[in-house]
GROMACS .gro file of C-alpha atoms in nm:
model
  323
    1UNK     CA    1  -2.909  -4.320  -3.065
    2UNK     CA    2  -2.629  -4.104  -3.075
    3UNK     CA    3  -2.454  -4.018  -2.734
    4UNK     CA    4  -2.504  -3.650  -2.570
    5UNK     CA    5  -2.173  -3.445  -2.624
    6UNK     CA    6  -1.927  -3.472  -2.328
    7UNK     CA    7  -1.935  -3.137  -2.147
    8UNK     CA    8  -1.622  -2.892  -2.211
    9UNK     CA    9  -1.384  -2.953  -1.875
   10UNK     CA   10  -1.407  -2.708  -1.597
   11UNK     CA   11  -1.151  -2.440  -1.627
   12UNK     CA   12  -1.172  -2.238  -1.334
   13UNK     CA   13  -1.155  -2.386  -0.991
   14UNK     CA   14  -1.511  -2.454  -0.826
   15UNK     CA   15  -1.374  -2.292  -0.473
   16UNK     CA   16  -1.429  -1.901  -0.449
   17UNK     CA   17  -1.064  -1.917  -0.270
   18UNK     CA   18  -0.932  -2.109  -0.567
   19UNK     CA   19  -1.077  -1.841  -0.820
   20UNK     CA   20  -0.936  -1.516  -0.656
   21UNK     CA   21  -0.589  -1.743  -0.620
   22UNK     CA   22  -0.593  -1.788  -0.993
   23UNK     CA   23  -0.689  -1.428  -1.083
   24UNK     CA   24  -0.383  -1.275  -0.816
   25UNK     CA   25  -0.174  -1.503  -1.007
   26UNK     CA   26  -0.274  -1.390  -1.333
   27UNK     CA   27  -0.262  -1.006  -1.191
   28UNK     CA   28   0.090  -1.080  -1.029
   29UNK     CA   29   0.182  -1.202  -1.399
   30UNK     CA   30   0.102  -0.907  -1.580
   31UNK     CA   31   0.265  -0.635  -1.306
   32UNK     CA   32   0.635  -0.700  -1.525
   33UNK     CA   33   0.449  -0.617  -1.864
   34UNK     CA   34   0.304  -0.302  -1.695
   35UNK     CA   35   0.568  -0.191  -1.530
   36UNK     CA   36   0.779  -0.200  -1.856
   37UNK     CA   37   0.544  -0.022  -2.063
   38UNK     CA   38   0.519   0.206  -1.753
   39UNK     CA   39   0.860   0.301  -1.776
   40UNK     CA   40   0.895   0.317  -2.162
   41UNK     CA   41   0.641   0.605  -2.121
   42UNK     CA   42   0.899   0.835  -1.904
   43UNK     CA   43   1.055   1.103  -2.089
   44UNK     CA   44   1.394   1.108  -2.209
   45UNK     CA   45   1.666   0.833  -2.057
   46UNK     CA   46   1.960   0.815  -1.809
   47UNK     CA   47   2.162   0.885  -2.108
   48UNK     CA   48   2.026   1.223  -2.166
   49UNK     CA   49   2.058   1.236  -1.762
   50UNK     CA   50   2.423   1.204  -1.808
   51UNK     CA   51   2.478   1.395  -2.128
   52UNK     CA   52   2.365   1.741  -1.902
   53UNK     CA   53   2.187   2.049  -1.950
   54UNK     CA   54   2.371   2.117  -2.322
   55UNK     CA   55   2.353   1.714  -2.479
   56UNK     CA   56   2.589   1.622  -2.801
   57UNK     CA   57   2.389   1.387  -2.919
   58UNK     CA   58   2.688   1.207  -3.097
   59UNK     CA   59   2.791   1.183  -2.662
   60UNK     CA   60   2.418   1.052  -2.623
   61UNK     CA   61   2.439   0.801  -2.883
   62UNK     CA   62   2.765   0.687  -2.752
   63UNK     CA   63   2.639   0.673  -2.389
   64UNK     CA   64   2.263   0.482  -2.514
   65UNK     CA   65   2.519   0.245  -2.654
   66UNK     CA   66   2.750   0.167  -2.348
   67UNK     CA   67   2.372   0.145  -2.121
   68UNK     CA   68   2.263  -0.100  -2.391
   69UNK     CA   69   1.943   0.146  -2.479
   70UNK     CA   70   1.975   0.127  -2.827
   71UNK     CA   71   1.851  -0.230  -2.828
   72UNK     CA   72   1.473  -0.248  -2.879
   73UNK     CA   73   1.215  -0.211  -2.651
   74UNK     CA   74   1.127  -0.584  -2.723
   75UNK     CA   75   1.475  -0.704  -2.685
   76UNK     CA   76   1.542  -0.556  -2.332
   77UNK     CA   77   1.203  -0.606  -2.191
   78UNK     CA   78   1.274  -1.034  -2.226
   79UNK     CA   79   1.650  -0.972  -2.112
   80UNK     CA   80   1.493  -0.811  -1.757
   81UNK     CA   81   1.238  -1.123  -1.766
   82UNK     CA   82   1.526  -1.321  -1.809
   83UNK     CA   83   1.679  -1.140  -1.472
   84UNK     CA   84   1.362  -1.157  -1.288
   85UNK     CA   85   1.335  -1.484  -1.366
   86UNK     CA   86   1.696  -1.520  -1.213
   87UNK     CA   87   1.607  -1.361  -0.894
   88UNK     CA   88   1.784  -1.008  -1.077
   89UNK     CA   89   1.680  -0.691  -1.009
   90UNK     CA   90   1.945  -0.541  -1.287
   91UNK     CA   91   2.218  -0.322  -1.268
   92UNK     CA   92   2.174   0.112  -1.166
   93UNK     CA   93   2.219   0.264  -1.462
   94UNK     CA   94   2.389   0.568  -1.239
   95UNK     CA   95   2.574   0.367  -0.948
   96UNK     CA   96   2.683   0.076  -1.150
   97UNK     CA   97   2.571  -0.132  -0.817
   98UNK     CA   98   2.266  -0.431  -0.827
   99UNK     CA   99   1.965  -0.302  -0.759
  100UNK     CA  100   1.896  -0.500  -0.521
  101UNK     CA  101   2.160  -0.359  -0.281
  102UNK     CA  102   2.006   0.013  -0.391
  103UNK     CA  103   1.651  -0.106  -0.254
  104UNK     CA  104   1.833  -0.288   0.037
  105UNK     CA  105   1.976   0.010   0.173
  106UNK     CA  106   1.631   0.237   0.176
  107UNK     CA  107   1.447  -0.057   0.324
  108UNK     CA  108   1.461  -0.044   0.629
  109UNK     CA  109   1.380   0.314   0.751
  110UNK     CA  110   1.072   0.224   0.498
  111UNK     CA  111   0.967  -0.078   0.655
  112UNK     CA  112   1.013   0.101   1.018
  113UNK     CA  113   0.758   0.387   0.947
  114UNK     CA  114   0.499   0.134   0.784
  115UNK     CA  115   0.516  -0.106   1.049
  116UNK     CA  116   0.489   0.135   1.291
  117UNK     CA  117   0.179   0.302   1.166
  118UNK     CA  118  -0.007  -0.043   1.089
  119UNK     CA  119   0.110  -0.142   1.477
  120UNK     CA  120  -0.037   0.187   1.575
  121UNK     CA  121  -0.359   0.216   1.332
  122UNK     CA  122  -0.510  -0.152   1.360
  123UNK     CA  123  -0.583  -0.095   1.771
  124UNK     CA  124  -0.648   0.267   1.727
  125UNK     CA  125  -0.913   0.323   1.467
  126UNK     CA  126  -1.066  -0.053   1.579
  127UNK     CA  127  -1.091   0.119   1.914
  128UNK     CA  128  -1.242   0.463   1.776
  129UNK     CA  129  -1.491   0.258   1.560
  130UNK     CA  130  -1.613   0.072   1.836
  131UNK     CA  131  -1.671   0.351   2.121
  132UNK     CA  132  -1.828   0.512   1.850
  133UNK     CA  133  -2.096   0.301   1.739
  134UNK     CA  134  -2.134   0.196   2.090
  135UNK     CA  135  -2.252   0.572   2.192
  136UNK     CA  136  -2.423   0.618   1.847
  137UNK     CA  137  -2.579   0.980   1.825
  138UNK     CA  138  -2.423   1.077   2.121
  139UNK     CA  139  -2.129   1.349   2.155
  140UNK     CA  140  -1.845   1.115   2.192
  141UNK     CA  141  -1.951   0.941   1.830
  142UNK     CA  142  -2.006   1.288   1.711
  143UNK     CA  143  -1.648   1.412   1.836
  144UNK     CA  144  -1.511   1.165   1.687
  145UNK     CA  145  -1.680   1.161   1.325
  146UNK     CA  146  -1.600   1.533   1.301
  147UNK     CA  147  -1.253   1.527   1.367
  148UNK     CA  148  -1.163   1.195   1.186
  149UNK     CA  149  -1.306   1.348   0.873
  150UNK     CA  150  -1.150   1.692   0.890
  151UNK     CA  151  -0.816   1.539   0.929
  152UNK     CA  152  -0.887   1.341   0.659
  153UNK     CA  153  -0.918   1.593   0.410
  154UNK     CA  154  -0.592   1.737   0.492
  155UNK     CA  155  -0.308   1.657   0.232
  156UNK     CA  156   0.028   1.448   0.384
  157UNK     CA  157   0.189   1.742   0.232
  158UNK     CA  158   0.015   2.011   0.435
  159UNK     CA  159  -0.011   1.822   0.751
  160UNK     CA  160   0.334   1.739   0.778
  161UNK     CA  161   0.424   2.078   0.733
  162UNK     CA  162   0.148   2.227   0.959
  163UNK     CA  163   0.303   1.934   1.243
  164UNK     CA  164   0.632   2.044   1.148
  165UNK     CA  165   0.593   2.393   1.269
  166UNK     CA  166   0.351   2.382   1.545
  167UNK     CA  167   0.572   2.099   1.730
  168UNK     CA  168   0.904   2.085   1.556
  169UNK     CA  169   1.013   2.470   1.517
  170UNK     CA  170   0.723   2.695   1.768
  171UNK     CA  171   0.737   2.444   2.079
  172UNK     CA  172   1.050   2.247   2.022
  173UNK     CA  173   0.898   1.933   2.128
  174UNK     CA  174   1.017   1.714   1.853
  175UNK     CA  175   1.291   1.729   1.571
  176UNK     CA  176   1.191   1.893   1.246
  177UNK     CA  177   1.366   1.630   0.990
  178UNK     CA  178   1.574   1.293   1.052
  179UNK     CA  179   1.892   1.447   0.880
  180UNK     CA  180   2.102   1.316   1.172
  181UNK     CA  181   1.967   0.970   1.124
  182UNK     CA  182   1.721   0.760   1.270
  183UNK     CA  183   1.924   0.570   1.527
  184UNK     CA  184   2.065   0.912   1.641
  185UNK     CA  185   1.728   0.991   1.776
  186UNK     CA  186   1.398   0.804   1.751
  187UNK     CA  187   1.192   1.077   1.801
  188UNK     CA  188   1.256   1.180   1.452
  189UNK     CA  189   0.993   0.926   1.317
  190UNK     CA  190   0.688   1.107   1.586
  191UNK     CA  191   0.579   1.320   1.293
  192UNK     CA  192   0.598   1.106   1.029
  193UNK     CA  193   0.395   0.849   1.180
  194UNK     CA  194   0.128   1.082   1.303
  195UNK     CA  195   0.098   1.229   0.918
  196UNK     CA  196   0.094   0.894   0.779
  197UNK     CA  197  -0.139   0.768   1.066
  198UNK     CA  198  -0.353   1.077   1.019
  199UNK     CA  199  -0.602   0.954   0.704
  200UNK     CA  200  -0.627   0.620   0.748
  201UNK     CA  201  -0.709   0.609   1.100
  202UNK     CA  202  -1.028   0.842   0.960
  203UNK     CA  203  -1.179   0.589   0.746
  204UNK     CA  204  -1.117   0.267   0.883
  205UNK     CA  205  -1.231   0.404   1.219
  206UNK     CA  206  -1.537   0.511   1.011
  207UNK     CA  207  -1.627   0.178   0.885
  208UNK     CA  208  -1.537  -0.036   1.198
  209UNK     CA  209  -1.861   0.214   1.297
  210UNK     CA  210  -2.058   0.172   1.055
  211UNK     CA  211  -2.026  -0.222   1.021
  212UNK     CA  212  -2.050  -0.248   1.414
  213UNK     CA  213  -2.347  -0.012   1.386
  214UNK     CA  214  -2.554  -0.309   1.148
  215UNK     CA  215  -2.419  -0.560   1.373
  216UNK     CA  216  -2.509  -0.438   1.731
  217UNK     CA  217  -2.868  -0.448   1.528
  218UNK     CA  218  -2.837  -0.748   1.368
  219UNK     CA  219  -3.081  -1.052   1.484
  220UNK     CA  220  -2.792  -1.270   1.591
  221UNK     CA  221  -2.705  -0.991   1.874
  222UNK     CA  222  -3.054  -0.990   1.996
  223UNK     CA  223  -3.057  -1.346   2.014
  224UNK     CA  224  -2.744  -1.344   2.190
  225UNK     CA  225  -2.884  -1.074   2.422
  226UNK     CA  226  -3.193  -1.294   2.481
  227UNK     CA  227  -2.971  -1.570   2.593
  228UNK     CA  228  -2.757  -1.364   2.857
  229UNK     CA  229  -2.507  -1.304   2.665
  230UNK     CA  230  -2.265  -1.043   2.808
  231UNK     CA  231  -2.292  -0.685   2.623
  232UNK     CA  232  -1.874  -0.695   2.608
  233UNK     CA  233  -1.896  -1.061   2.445
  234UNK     CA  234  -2.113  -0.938   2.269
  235UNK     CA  235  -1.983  -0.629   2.116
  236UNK     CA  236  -1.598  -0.815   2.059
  237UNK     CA  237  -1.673  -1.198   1.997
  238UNK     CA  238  -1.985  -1.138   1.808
  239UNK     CA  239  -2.036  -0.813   1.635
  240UNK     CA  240  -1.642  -0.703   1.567
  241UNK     CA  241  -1.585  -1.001   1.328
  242UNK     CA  242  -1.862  -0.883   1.064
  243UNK     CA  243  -1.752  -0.535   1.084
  244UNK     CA  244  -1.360  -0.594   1.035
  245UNK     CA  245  -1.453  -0.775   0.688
  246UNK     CA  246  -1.466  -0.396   0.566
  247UNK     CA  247  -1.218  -0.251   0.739
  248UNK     CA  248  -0.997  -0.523   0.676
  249UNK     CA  249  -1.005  -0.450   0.291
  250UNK     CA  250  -0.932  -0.102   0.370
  251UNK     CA  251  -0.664  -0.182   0.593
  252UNK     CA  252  -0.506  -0.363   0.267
  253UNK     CA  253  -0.575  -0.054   0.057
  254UNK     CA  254  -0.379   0.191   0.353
  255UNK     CA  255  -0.079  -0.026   0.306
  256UNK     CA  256  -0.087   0.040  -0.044
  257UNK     CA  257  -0.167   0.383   0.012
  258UNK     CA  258   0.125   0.386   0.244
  259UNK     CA  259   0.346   0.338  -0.053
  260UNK     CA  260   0.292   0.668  -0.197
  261UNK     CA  261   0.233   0.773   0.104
  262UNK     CA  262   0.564   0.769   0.228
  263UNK     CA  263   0.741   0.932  -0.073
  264UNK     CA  264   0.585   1.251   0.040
  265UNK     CA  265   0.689   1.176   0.428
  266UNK     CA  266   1.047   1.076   0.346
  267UNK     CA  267   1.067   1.392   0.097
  268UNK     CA  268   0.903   1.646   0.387
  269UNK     CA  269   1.118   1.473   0.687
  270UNK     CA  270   1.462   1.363   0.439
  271UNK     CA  271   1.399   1.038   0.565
  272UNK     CA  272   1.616   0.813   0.366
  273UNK     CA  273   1.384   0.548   0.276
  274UNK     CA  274   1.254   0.365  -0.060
  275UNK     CA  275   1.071   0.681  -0.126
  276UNK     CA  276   1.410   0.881  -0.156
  277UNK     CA  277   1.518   0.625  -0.385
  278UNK     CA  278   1.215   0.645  -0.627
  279UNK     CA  279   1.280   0.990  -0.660
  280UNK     CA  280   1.650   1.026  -0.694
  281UNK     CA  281   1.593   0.757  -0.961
  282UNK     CA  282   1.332   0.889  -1.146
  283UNK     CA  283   1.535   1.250  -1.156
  284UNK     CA  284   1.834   1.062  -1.283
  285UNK     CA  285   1.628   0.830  -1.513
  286UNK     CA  286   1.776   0.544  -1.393
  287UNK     CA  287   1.506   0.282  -1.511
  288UNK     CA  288   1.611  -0.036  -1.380
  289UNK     CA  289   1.583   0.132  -0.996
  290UNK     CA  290   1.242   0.236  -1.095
  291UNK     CA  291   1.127  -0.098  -1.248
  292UNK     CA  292   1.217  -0.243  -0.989
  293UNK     CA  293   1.040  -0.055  -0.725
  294UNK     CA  294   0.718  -0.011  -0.953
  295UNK     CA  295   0.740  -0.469  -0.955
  296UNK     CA  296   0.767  -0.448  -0.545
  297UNK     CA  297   0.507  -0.231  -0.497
  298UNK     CA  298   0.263  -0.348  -0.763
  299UNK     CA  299   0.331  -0.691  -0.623
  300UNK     CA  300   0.309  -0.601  -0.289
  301UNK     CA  301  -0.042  -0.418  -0.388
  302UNK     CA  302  -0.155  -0.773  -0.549
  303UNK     CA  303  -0.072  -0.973  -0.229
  304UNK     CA  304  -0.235  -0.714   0.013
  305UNK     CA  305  -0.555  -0.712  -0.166
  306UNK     CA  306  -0.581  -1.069  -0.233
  307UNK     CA  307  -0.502  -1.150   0.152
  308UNK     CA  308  -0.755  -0.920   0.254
  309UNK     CA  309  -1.025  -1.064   0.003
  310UNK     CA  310  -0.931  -1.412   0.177
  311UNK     CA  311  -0.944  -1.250   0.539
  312UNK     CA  312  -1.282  -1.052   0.430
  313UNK     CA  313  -1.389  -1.391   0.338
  314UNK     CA  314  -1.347  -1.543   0.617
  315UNK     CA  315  -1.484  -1.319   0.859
  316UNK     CA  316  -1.814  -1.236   0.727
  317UNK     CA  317  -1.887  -1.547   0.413
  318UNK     CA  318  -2.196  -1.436   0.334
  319UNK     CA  319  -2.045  -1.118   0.216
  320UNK     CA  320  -2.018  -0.981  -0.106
  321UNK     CA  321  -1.767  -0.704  -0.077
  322UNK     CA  322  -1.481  -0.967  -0.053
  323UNK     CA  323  -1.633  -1.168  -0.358
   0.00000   0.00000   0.00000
């Protein structure tokens, strides 16, 4: 009697957690190839940059060759592997600095404005979603529906602006841009972080509703309820957790949104951030500066959404929107 065949080995983990692990990795691993072929796609180079609104192209040729963009596509995207794998961000193709000084000095006024709208927009839209769904129907929940939704269909663009003059230039209340710096006078990042709190606070303050909505009706409140169970334990220890497995998700998303975000803030208020970077690189063509900000961010993007699949996870299991 011959013996069965042995079974082919298991490949992917058995663990949910171990599966989305291994496909972030793989995602994180194929950000570099995209990015390259990303930037390949841009029109012209930094040596056409250079070369001015009238190019020689015997001076374009010449400058291709000192930039080292003759070499093949091939060629220089495993020489910037080779550099990543380094910890090397590359050279600016316009300062002649490392990037990584270039993305140094834009980081922080960045990093300020993002953490100061998540700081704001977690406790804020968690407390609109939940005063909301507590007086479902009633004008309060109504109030707030209707204005979280018309501010979300404004544009950054047009809200900054709108902001801008009502409050900046009409009233005086605040300053118009930051062009004398952001230590000079914090009151320069007020608008921008109401712009960029603006949207998201609409829709996660929407779905902390809704998923506190299904669980004030869920049979795990009643029971509670039959049991004595304060209405304020209740409504944060019980039914909070199950709706913040959405929300959380979308709170990864508005981080990445934030990204883009804040090109258009730091562009409206000359904030100069990582979005002022991006753009005076892609203007100048200067491809290793915008490599290496398309790797951050689509790494950054990667980690956000796998943390918040893990988080989603966690808070409500038996959910399928973090599977």
């Amino acid at each position: 009697m011959r013996n069965p065949p042995r079974p082919w080995p298991r490949l992917l983990p058995r663990s949910w957690a171990g599966r989305r692990l291994l496909i972030g990795a793989g995602q994180s691993a194929a950000v570099p190839a995209l990015v390259f072929v990303l930037t390949e796609a841009l029109p012209g180079d930094a040596a056409t940059a250079f070369a001015g609104d009238d190019p020689d192209p015997r001076r374009i040729a010449v400058i291709r060759a000192a930039m080292h963009l003759d070499e093949p596509a091939p060629e220089r995207f495993l020489h910037w592997l080779g550099q990543l794998s380094r910890g090397e961000l590359g050279t600016s193709l316009v300062s002649g600095r490392p990037v990584g000084s270039v993305l140094l000095r834009g980081l922080p006024p960045t990093a300020l404005l993002a953490a100061l709208t998540v700081a704001l927009l977690v406790p804020l839209s968690v407390s609109l979603g939940v005063l909301a769904a507590q007086r479902e129907g009633g004008p309060l929940d109504r109030l707030v529906s209707t204005v979280t939704l018309a501010v979300h269909a404004v544009p950054e663009f047009a809200l900054g602006v709108l902001l801008s003059t009502v409050l900046a230039l009409r009233l005086g209340w605040l300053p118009p841009t930051a062009i004398g710096g952001i230590g000079a006078d914090p009151a320069v990042l007020v608008l921008p972080v109401l712009v960029l709190l603006a949207r998201p606070v609409g829709s996660i303050s929407r779905l902390v509703r809704a998923g506190m909505i299904e669980a004030l009706a869920s049979p795990y409140v009643a029971q509670a309820r039959r049991h004595g169970v304060s209405e304020t334990r209740i409504r944060w220890a019980h039914a909070l957790p199950g709706a913040l497995a959405p929300a959380t998700q979308q709170l990864a998303r508005t981080v990445d949104w934030l990204l883009s975000g804040v090109v258009v803030v730091e562009t409206l208020f000359v904030i100069p951030g990582l979005g002022t970077v991006l753009l005076d690189a892609v203007a100048a063509r200067d491809v290793p500066v915008v490599q290496a900000l398309a790797l951050v961010f689509g790494l950054l993007t990667v980690g956000l959404n796998l943390g918040a699949d893990l988080v989603a996870r966690r808070l409500a299991p038996r959910s399928t929107a973090a599977a």
